[in-house]
Each structure stands twice: as structure tokens, then as C-alpha cells.
CSV table of C-alpha atoms in Angstrom, one decimal:
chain,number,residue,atom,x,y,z
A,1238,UNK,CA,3.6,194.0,345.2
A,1239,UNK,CA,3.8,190.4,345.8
A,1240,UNK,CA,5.7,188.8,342.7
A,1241,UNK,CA,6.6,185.6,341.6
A,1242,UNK,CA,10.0,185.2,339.2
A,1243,UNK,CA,9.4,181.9,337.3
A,1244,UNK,CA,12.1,180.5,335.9
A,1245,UNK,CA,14.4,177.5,335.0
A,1246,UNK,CA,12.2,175.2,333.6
A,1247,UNK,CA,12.9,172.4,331.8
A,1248,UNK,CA,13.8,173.3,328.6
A,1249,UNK,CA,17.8,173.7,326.8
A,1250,UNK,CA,17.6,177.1,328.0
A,1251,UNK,CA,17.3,176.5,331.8
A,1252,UNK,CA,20.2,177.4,333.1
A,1253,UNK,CA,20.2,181.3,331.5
A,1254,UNK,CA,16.9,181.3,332.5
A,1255,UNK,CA,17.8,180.7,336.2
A,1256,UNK,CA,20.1,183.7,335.7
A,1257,UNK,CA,18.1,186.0,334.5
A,1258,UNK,CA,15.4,185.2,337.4
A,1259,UNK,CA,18.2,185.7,340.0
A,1260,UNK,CA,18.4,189.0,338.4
A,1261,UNK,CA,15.3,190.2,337.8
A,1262,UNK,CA,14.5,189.1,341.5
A,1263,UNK,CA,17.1,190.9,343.3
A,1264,UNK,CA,16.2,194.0,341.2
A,1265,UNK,CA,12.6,194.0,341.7
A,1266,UNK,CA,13.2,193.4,345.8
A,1267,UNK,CA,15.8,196.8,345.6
A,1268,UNK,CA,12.6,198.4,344.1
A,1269,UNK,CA,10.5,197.7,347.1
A,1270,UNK,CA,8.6,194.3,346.0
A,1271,UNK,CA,7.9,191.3,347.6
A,1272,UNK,CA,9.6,189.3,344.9
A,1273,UNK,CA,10.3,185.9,345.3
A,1274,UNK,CA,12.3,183.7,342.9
A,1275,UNK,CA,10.8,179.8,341.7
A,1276,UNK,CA,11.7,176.9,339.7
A,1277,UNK,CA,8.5,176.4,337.7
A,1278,UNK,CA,9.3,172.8,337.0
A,1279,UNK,CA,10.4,171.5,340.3
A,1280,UNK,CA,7.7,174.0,342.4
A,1281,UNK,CA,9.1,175.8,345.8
A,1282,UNK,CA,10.5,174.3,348.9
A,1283,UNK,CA,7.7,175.3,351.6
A,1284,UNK,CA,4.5,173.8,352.3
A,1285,UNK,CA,3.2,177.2,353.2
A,1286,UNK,CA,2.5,179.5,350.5
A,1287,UNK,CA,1.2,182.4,352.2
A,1288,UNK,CA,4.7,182.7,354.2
A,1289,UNK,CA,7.2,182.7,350.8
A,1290,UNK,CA,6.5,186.3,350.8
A,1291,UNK,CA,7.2,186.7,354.3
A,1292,UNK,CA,10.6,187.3,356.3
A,1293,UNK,CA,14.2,187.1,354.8
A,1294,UNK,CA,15.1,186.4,351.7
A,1295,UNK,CA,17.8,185.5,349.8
A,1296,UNK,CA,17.8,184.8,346.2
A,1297,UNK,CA,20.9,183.8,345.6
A,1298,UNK,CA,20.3,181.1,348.0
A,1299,UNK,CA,17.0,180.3,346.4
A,1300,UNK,CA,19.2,180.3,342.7
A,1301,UNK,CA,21.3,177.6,344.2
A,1302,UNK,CA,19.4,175.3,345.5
A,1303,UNK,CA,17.1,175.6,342.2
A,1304,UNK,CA,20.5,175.1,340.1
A,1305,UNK,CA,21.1,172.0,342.5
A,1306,UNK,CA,17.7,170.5,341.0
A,1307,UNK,CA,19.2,170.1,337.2
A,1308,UNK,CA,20.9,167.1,337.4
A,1309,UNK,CA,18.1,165.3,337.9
A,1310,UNK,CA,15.8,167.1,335.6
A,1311,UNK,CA,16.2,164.2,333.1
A,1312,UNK,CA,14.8,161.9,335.3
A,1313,UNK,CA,12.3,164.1,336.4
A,1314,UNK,CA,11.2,164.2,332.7
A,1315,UNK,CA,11.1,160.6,332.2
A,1316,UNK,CA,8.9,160.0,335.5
A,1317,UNK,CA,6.0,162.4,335.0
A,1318,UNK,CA,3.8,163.6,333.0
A,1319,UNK,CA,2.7,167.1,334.0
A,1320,UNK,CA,5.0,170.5,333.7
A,1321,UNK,CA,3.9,172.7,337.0
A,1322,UNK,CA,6.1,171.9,340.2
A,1323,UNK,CA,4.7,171.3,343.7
A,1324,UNK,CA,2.7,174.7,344.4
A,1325,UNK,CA,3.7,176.6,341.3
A,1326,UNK,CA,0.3,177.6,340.8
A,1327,UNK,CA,-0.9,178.2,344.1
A,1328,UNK,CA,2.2,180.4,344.4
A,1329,UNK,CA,1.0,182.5,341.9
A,1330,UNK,CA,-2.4,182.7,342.5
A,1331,UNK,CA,-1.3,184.4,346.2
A,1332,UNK,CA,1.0,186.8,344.1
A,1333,UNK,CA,0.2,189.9,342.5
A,1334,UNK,CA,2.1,189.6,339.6
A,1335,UNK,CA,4.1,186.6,337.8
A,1336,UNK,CA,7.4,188.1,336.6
A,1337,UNK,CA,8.4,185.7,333.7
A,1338,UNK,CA,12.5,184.9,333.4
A,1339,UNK,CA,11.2,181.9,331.5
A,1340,UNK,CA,13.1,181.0,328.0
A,1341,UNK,CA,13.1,178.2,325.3
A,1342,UNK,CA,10.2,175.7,325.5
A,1343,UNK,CA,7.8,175.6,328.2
A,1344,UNK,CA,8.2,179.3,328.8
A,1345,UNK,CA,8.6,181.3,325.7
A,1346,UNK,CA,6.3,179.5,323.8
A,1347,UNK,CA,2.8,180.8,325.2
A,1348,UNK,CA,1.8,177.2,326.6
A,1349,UNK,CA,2.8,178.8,330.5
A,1350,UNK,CA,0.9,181.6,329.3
A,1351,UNK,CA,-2.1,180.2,328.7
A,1352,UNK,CA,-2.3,177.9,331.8
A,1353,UNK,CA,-1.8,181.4,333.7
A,1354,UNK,CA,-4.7,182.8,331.4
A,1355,UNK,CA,-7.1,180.2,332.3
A,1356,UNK,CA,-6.4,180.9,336.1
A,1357,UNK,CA,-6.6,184.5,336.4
A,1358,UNK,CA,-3.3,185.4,336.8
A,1359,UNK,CA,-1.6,188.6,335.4
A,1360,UNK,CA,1.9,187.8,334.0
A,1361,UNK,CA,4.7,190.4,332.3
A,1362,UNK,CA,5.5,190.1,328.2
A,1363,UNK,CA,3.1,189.6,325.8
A,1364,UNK,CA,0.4,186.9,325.2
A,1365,UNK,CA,0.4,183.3,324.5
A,1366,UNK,CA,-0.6,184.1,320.9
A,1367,UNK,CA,1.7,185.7,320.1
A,1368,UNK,CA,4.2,183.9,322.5
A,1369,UNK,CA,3.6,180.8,320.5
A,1370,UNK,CA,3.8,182.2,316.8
A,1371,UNK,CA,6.9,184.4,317.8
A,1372,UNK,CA,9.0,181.3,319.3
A,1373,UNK,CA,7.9,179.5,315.8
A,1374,UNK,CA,10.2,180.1,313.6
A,1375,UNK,CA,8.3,179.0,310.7
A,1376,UNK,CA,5.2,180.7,311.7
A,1377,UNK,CA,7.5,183.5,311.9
A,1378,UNK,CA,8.4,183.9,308.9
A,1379,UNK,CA,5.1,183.4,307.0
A,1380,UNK,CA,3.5,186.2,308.7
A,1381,UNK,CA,7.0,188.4,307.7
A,1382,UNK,CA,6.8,187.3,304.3
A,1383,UNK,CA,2.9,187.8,304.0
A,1384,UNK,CA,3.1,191.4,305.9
A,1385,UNK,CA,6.1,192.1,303.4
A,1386,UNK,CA,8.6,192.0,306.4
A,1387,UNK,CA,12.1,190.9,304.7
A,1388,UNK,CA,13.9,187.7,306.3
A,1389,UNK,CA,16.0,185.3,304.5
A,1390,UNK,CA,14.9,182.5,302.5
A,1391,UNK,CA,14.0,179.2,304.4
A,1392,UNK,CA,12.1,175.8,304.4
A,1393,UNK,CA,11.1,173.9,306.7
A,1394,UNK,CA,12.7,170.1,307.9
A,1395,UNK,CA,11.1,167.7,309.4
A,1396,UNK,CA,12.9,164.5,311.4
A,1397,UNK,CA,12.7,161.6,309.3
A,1398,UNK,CA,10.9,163.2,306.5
A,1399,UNK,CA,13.3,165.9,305.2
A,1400,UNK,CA,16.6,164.9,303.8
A,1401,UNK,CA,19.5,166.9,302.7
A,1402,UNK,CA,19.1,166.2,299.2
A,1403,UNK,CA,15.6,167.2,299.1
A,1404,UNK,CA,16.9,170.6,300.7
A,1405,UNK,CA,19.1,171.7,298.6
A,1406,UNK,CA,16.7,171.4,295.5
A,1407,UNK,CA,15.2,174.6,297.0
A,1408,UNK,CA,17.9,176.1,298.5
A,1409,UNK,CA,21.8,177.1,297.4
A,1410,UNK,CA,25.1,176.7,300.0
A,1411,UNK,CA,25.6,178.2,302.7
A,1412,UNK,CA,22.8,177.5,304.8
A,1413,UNK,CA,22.2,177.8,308.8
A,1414,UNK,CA,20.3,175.2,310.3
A,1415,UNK,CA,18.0,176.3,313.5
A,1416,UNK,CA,15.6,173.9,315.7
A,1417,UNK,CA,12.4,175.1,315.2
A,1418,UNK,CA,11.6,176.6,318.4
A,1419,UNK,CA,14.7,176.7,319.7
A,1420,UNK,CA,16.6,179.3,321.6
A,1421,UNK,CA,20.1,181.1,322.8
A,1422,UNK,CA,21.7,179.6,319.7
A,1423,UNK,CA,21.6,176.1,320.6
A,1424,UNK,CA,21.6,173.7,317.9
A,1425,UNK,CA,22.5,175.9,315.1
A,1426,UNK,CA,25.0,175.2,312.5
A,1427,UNK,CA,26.3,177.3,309.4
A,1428,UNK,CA,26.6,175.0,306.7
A,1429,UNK,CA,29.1,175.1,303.5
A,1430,UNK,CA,29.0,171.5,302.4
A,1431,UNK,CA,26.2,169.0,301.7
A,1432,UNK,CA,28.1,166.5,304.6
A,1433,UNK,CA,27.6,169.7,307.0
A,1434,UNK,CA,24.0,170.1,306.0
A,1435,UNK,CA,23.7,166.5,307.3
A,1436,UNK,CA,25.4,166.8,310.2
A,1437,UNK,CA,23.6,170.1,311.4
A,1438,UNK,CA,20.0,168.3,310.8
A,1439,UNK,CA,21.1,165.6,312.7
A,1440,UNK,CA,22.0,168.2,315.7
A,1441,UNK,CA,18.8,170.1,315.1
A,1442,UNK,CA,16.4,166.9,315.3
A,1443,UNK,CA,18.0,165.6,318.4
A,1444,UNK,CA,16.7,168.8,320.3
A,1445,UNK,CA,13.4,169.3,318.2
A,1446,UNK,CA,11.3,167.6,315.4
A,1447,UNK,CA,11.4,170.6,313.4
A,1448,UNK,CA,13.9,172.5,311.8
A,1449,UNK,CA,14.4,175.6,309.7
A,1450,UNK,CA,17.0,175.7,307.0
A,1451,UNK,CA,17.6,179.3,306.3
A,1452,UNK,CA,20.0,181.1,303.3
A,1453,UNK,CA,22.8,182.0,305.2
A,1454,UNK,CA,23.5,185.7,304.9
A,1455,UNK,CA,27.1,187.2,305.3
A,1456,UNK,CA,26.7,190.2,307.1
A,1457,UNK,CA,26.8,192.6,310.5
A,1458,UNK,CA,24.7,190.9,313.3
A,1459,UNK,CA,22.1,194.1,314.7
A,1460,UNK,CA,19.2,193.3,317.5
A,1461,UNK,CA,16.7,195.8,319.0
A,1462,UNK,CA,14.5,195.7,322.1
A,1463,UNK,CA,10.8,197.6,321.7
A,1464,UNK,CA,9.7,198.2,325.3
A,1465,UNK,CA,6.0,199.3,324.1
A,1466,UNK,CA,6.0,201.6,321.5
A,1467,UNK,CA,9.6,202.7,321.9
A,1468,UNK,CA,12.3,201.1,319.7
A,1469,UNK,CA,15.6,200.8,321.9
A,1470,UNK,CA,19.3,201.4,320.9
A,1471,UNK,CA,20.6,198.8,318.0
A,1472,UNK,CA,23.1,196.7,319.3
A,1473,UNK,CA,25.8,195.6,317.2
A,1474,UNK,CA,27.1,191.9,317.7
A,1475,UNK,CA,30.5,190.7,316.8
A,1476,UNK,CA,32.1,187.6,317.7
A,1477,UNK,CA,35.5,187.9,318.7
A,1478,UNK,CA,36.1,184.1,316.7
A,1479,UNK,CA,32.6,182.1,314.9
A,1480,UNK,CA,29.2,183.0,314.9
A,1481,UNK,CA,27.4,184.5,317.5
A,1482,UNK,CA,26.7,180.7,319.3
A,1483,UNK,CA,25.7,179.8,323.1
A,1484,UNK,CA,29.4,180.1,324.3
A,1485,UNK,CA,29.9,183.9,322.5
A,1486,UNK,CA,26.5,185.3,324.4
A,1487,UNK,CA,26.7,184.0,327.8
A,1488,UNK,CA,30.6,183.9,328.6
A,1489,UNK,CA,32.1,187.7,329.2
A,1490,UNK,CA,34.8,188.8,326.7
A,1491,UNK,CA,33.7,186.3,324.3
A,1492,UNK,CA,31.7,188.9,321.8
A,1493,UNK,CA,31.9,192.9,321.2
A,1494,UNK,CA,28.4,194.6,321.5
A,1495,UNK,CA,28.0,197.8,320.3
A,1496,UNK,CA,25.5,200.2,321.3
A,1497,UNK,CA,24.9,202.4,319.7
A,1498,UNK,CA,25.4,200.4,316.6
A,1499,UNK,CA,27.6,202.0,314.1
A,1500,UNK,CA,25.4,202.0,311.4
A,1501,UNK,CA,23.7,204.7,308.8
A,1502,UNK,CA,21.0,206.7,310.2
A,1503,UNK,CA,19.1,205.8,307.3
A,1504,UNK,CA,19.8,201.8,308.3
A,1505,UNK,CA,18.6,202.5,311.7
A,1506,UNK,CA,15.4,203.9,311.1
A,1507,UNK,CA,14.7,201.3,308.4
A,1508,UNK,CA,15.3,198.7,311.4
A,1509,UNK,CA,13.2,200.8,313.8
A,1510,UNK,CA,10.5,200.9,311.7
A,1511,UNK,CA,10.5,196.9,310.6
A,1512,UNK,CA,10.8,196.1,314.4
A,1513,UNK,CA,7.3,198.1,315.0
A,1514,UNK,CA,6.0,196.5,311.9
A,1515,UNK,CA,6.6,193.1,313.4
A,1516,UNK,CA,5.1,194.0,316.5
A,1517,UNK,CA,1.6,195.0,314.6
A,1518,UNK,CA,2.3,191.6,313.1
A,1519,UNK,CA,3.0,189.2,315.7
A,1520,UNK,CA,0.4,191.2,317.8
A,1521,UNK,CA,3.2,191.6,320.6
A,1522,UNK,CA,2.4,193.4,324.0
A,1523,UNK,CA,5.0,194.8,326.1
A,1524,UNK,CA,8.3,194.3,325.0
A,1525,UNK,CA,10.3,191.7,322.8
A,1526,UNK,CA,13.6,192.0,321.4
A,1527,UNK,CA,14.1,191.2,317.2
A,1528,UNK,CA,17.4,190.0,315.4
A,1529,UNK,CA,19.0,191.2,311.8
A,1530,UNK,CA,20.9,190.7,309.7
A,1531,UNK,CA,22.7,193.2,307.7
A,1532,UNK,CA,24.0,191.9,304.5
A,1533,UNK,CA,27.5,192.9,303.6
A,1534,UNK,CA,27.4,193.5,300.2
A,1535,UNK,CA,24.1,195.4,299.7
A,1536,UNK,CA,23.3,196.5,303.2
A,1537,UNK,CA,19.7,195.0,302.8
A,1538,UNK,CA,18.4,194.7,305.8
A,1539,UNK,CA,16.8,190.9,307.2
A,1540,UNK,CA,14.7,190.5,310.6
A,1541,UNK,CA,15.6,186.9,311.7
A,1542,UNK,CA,13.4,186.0,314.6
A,1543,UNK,CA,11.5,188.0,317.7
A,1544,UNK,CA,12.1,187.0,321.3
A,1545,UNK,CA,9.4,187.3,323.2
A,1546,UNK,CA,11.3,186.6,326.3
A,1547,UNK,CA,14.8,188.0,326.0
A,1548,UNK,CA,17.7,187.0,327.9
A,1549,UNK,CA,18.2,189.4,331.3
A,1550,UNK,CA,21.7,187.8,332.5
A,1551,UNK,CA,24.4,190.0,333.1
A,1552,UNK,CA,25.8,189.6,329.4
A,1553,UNK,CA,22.4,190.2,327.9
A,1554,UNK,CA,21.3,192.8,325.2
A,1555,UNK,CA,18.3,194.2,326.4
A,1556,UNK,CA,19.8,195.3,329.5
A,1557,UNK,CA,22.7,196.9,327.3
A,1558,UNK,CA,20.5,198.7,325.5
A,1559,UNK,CA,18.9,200.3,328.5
A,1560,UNK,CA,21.8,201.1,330.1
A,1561,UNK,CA,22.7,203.4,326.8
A,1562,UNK,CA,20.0,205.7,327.5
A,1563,UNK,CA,20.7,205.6,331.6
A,1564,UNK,CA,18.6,203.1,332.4
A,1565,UNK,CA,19.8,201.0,335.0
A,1566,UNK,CA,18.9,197.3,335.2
A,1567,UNK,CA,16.6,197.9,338.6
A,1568,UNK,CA,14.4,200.4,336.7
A,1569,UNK,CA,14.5,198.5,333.5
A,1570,UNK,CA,13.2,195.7,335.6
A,1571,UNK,CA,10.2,198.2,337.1
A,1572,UNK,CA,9.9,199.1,333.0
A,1573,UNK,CA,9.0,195.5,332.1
A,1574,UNK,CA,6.4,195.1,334.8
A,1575,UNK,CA,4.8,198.5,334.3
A,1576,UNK,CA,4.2,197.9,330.8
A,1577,UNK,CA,3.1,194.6,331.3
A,1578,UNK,CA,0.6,195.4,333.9
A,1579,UNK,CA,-0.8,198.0,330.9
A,1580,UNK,CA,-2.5,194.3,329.6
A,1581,UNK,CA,-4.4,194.4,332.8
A,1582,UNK,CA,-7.3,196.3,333.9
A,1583,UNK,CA,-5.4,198.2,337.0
A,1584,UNK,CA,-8.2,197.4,339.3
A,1585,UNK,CA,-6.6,194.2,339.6
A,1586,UNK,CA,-3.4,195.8,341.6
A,1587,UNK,CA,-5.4,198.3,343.6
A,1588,UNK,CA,-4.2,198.5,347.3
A,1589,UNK,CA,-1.9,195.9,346.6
């Protein structure tokens, strides 16, 4: 098949994203597709679109010059108003398939997937529905807490509305402040002190308008993929110093994962089953990846937050988790788009 790997992007999270489409491309061309990697903010290099899937190809190459883009994505931002690059579209149109290696805003958060709904174009994870209420954290957790799905206490802050005071009249020290919408542990800050609390909003609303305060919870860091109806290996996630930040997940040797976790088989089943539970919820398609929280002193299980669109760089969980039960990234890869081509009626890929 003909398939475009969107990626980079302009949000916080561009440059794992550009990793994980590096990836995900070389993989999916070792599988036997036309795949072909893209900057969905900056759009693609040729004027010809029906000859990117034609001849040589080098993604590497591609992931350079993409990564050479970003230090003018600022000023990119500041000058125009619309979010496809040159061609992005008419890219994907011509492809089969739209492989998404997409994270953070503009990516995650359903808005790509709807613009690639309204033009007919099949696309891998789940819908923009529940894209968008899955990257919300505060959406999040009022369909957990309706649906009975446990997950830590929180409110809401809002920039220039919420104060620190007004916080802490609902909730009790230590807290962990999260942007909104936010991704790959950016912005986030544990907080022991009410001059912390300040401090962490004040990071949180420079990336976002919106921020949850969450009860902070002491306690052994878990995560599980669900590639359709299957619940994957629990990973275990220990820093080797802090909390589990955007340094500890990207840079090797910086965090122990272990997979299979070490946990009751009584507390992995309870995290299998609250992981299918908040697929049925969120109404996710595919696969997605949740986060827990195990709590130290009672073992009570927490879900955090789903990601829709999880992390495929080289230090990434999903991939860790397949390669526990022998899965190799390639075919994890071919995984991803089989499922996600499920969505689709499979006339749509016929002779193709």
C-alpha cells in the first residue's frame, strides 16, 4: 500500500513525534509498503505528488531535513493562520492509508482527524471523538468518574481565573499539576508547598490555558497498551532519580521499565479489566495505551490518562510491550495498521 507517516507538527511534542514517524516508516517500507514519511505542518518537498511514492527513498534523509524545519516553526506560527503544509492533503488523498506518528496538540487531539474525515481519507488509531475527549484530561476524568473508573482526585485551573489559594480549598498537599491537553510529561510539576503550587501553574499556563490539579498519589508507575480487544504486558516504570518527566522517557538509561510488571496477578487483571472499561468509555478504536497508578500504601489501583497516540521511539512502551510477547517492532507496526483499517469498509484497500 501507499502510506503516508504524518508527523512532527507543531505542537511541544514535535520532536518525539518526528521519531516515532522515522520509525514507523522504515518499518512499514521492510514490510513491503510504499511508505513515505511527512512533516504535516511544513507539507513535503516536491511539487509532484504522484512521484513521492516513486523511486528511492530514504527516511532518514526525509527525518533530517523535516528536523531542519523546527527552528523556524515559531515564526511559522506567528505568520499563518492555517495548520496543513504545502500538499499535505493532496498527499494523502493519493495514499492509501495515513499512518499517524502525530502526538500533543494538532495530532492527538482528533482536530487532524476530523479534517481527514471530512475528506475521505482512512487514517490508523481511533476517531476524532474520542481522540479529542481522550487527550482532555478533564473530560477524561468525568467520564471515569461517571463510568465508576477510579482516577485521582482533581479540579480544573484556568489562566487568570484559578489561583492557588482557591485550589487548595478543595484539595490537600501534594498535588501534580498537568496542562490540560498536554503530552510526554511536559509541564508537569509535583507540588509540596503552596509557593510550588504557584510556580507549577505558572509553567502549566505558559504551554496551555487549562490545567488540571490532580492529588498526587505515592505509588508504582504501571501503563498498558490494548491493541483491539487484547490488553498487552503491564509495564512497570521507575525512574532511576524524580518522576517519570520528558528527560526519564526519551533519554536511554534514564528509567527501568519492567515488563512484565512485577505485580499481583490479582492487580494485573484488575488493571486489564479497567483498561477495557475505559476503552467502552472513551469509545476508543484500535489501540491506545492508559497510565496508573498504584498506590503504595493500599495498592488501589488509579487510571491517569489514555493516549490515543502513544509514543513509538526507540525508548517507548508500547513497542516494549510487544516485544514481550515476540513481537517485533516491524510487525507491531503492520499490527497498528491492520487494526486500524478494521474502521474501514475493506473495499476501500481492494487491489491496492
Amino acid at each position: 500500500m501507499k502510506i503516508v507517516v504524518l508527523a512532527a507538527g507543531n505542537s511541544s511534542e514535535r520532536d518525539v513525534s518526528i521519531v516515532s514517524g522515522t520509525g514507523i516508516c522504515k518499518a512499514l517500507r521492510t514490510l513491503g509498503h510504499k511508505a513515505v514519511l511527512a512533516d504535516v505542518y511544513f507539507g513535503i518537498r516536491k511539487t509532484d505528488v504522484s512521484a513521492v511514492f516513486e523511486g528511492d527513498y530514504d527516511a532518514e534523509e526525509e527525518a533530517a531535513y523535516i528536523r531542519s524545519r523546527t527552528p523556524f516553526l515559531e515564526e511559522e506560527m506567528k505568520r499563518r493562520r492555517h495548520f496543513f503544509g504545502p500538499q499535505i492533503l493532496e498527499l494523502c488523498a493519493a495514499a492509501d492509508m495515513v499512518f499517524l506518528a502525530l502526538h500533543g496538540m494538532n495530532g492527538e487531539d482528533g482536530r487532524v482527524q476530523a479534517a481527514l474525515d471530512l475528506h475521505g481519507i482512512p487514517y490508523t488509531g481511533t476517531d476524532y471523538i474520542s481522540s479529542a475527549l481522550a487527550m482532555d484530561k478533564t473530560r477524561t476524568k468525568q467520564l471515569f468518574l461517571a463510568h465508576d473508573i477510579p482516577t485521582p482526585k482533581s479540579v480544573t485551573a484556568y489562566r487568570g481565573c484559578t489561583t492557588a489559594e482557591k485550589i487548595l480549598e478543595e484539595l490537600h498537599l501534594p498535588l501534580i499539576v498537568k496542562p490540560q491537553c498536554g503530552g510526554s510529561s511536559i509541564g508537569i510539576t509535583i507540588c509540596h508547598t503552596r509557593e510550588e503550587l504557584e510556580n507549577g501553574l505558572e509553567l502549566a499556563f505558559a504551554l496551555e490555558e487549562a490545567a488540571i490539579v490532580e492529588v498526587f498519589v505515592e505509588g508504582r508507575e504501571l501503563t498498558a497498551a490494548v491493541l483491539g480487544d487484547e490488553v498487552y504486558p503491564i509495564v512497570e516504570i521507575t525512574p532511576r532519580e524524580g518522576f517519570y518527566d520528558y528527560t526519564n522517557k526519551y533519554k536511554p538509561g534514564m528509567t527501568i521499565e519492567t515488563c512484565p510488571a512485577d505485580i499481583p496477578a490479582e492487580k494485573a487483571e484488575e488493571i486489564r479489566e479497567i483498561a477495557l472499561r475505559a476503552n467502552r468509555v472513551l469509545g476508543i478504536q484500535a489501540y491506545v495505551r492508559y497510565d496508573f497508578i498504584m498506590r503504595n500504601k493500599t495498592g488501589k489501583i488509579y487510571c491517569l490518562e489514555a493516549n490515543t497516540l502513544p509514543g513509538m521511539t526507540p525508548t517507548s512502551l508500547v513497542p516494549l510491550e510487544a516485544k514481550t510477547l515476540g513481537i517485533s517492532y516491524e510487525e507491531l507496526c503492520g499490527r497498528l495498521l491492520d487494526l486500524s483499517m478494521k474502521k474501514y469498509d475493506q473495499s476501500l484497500f481492494e487491489g491496492k
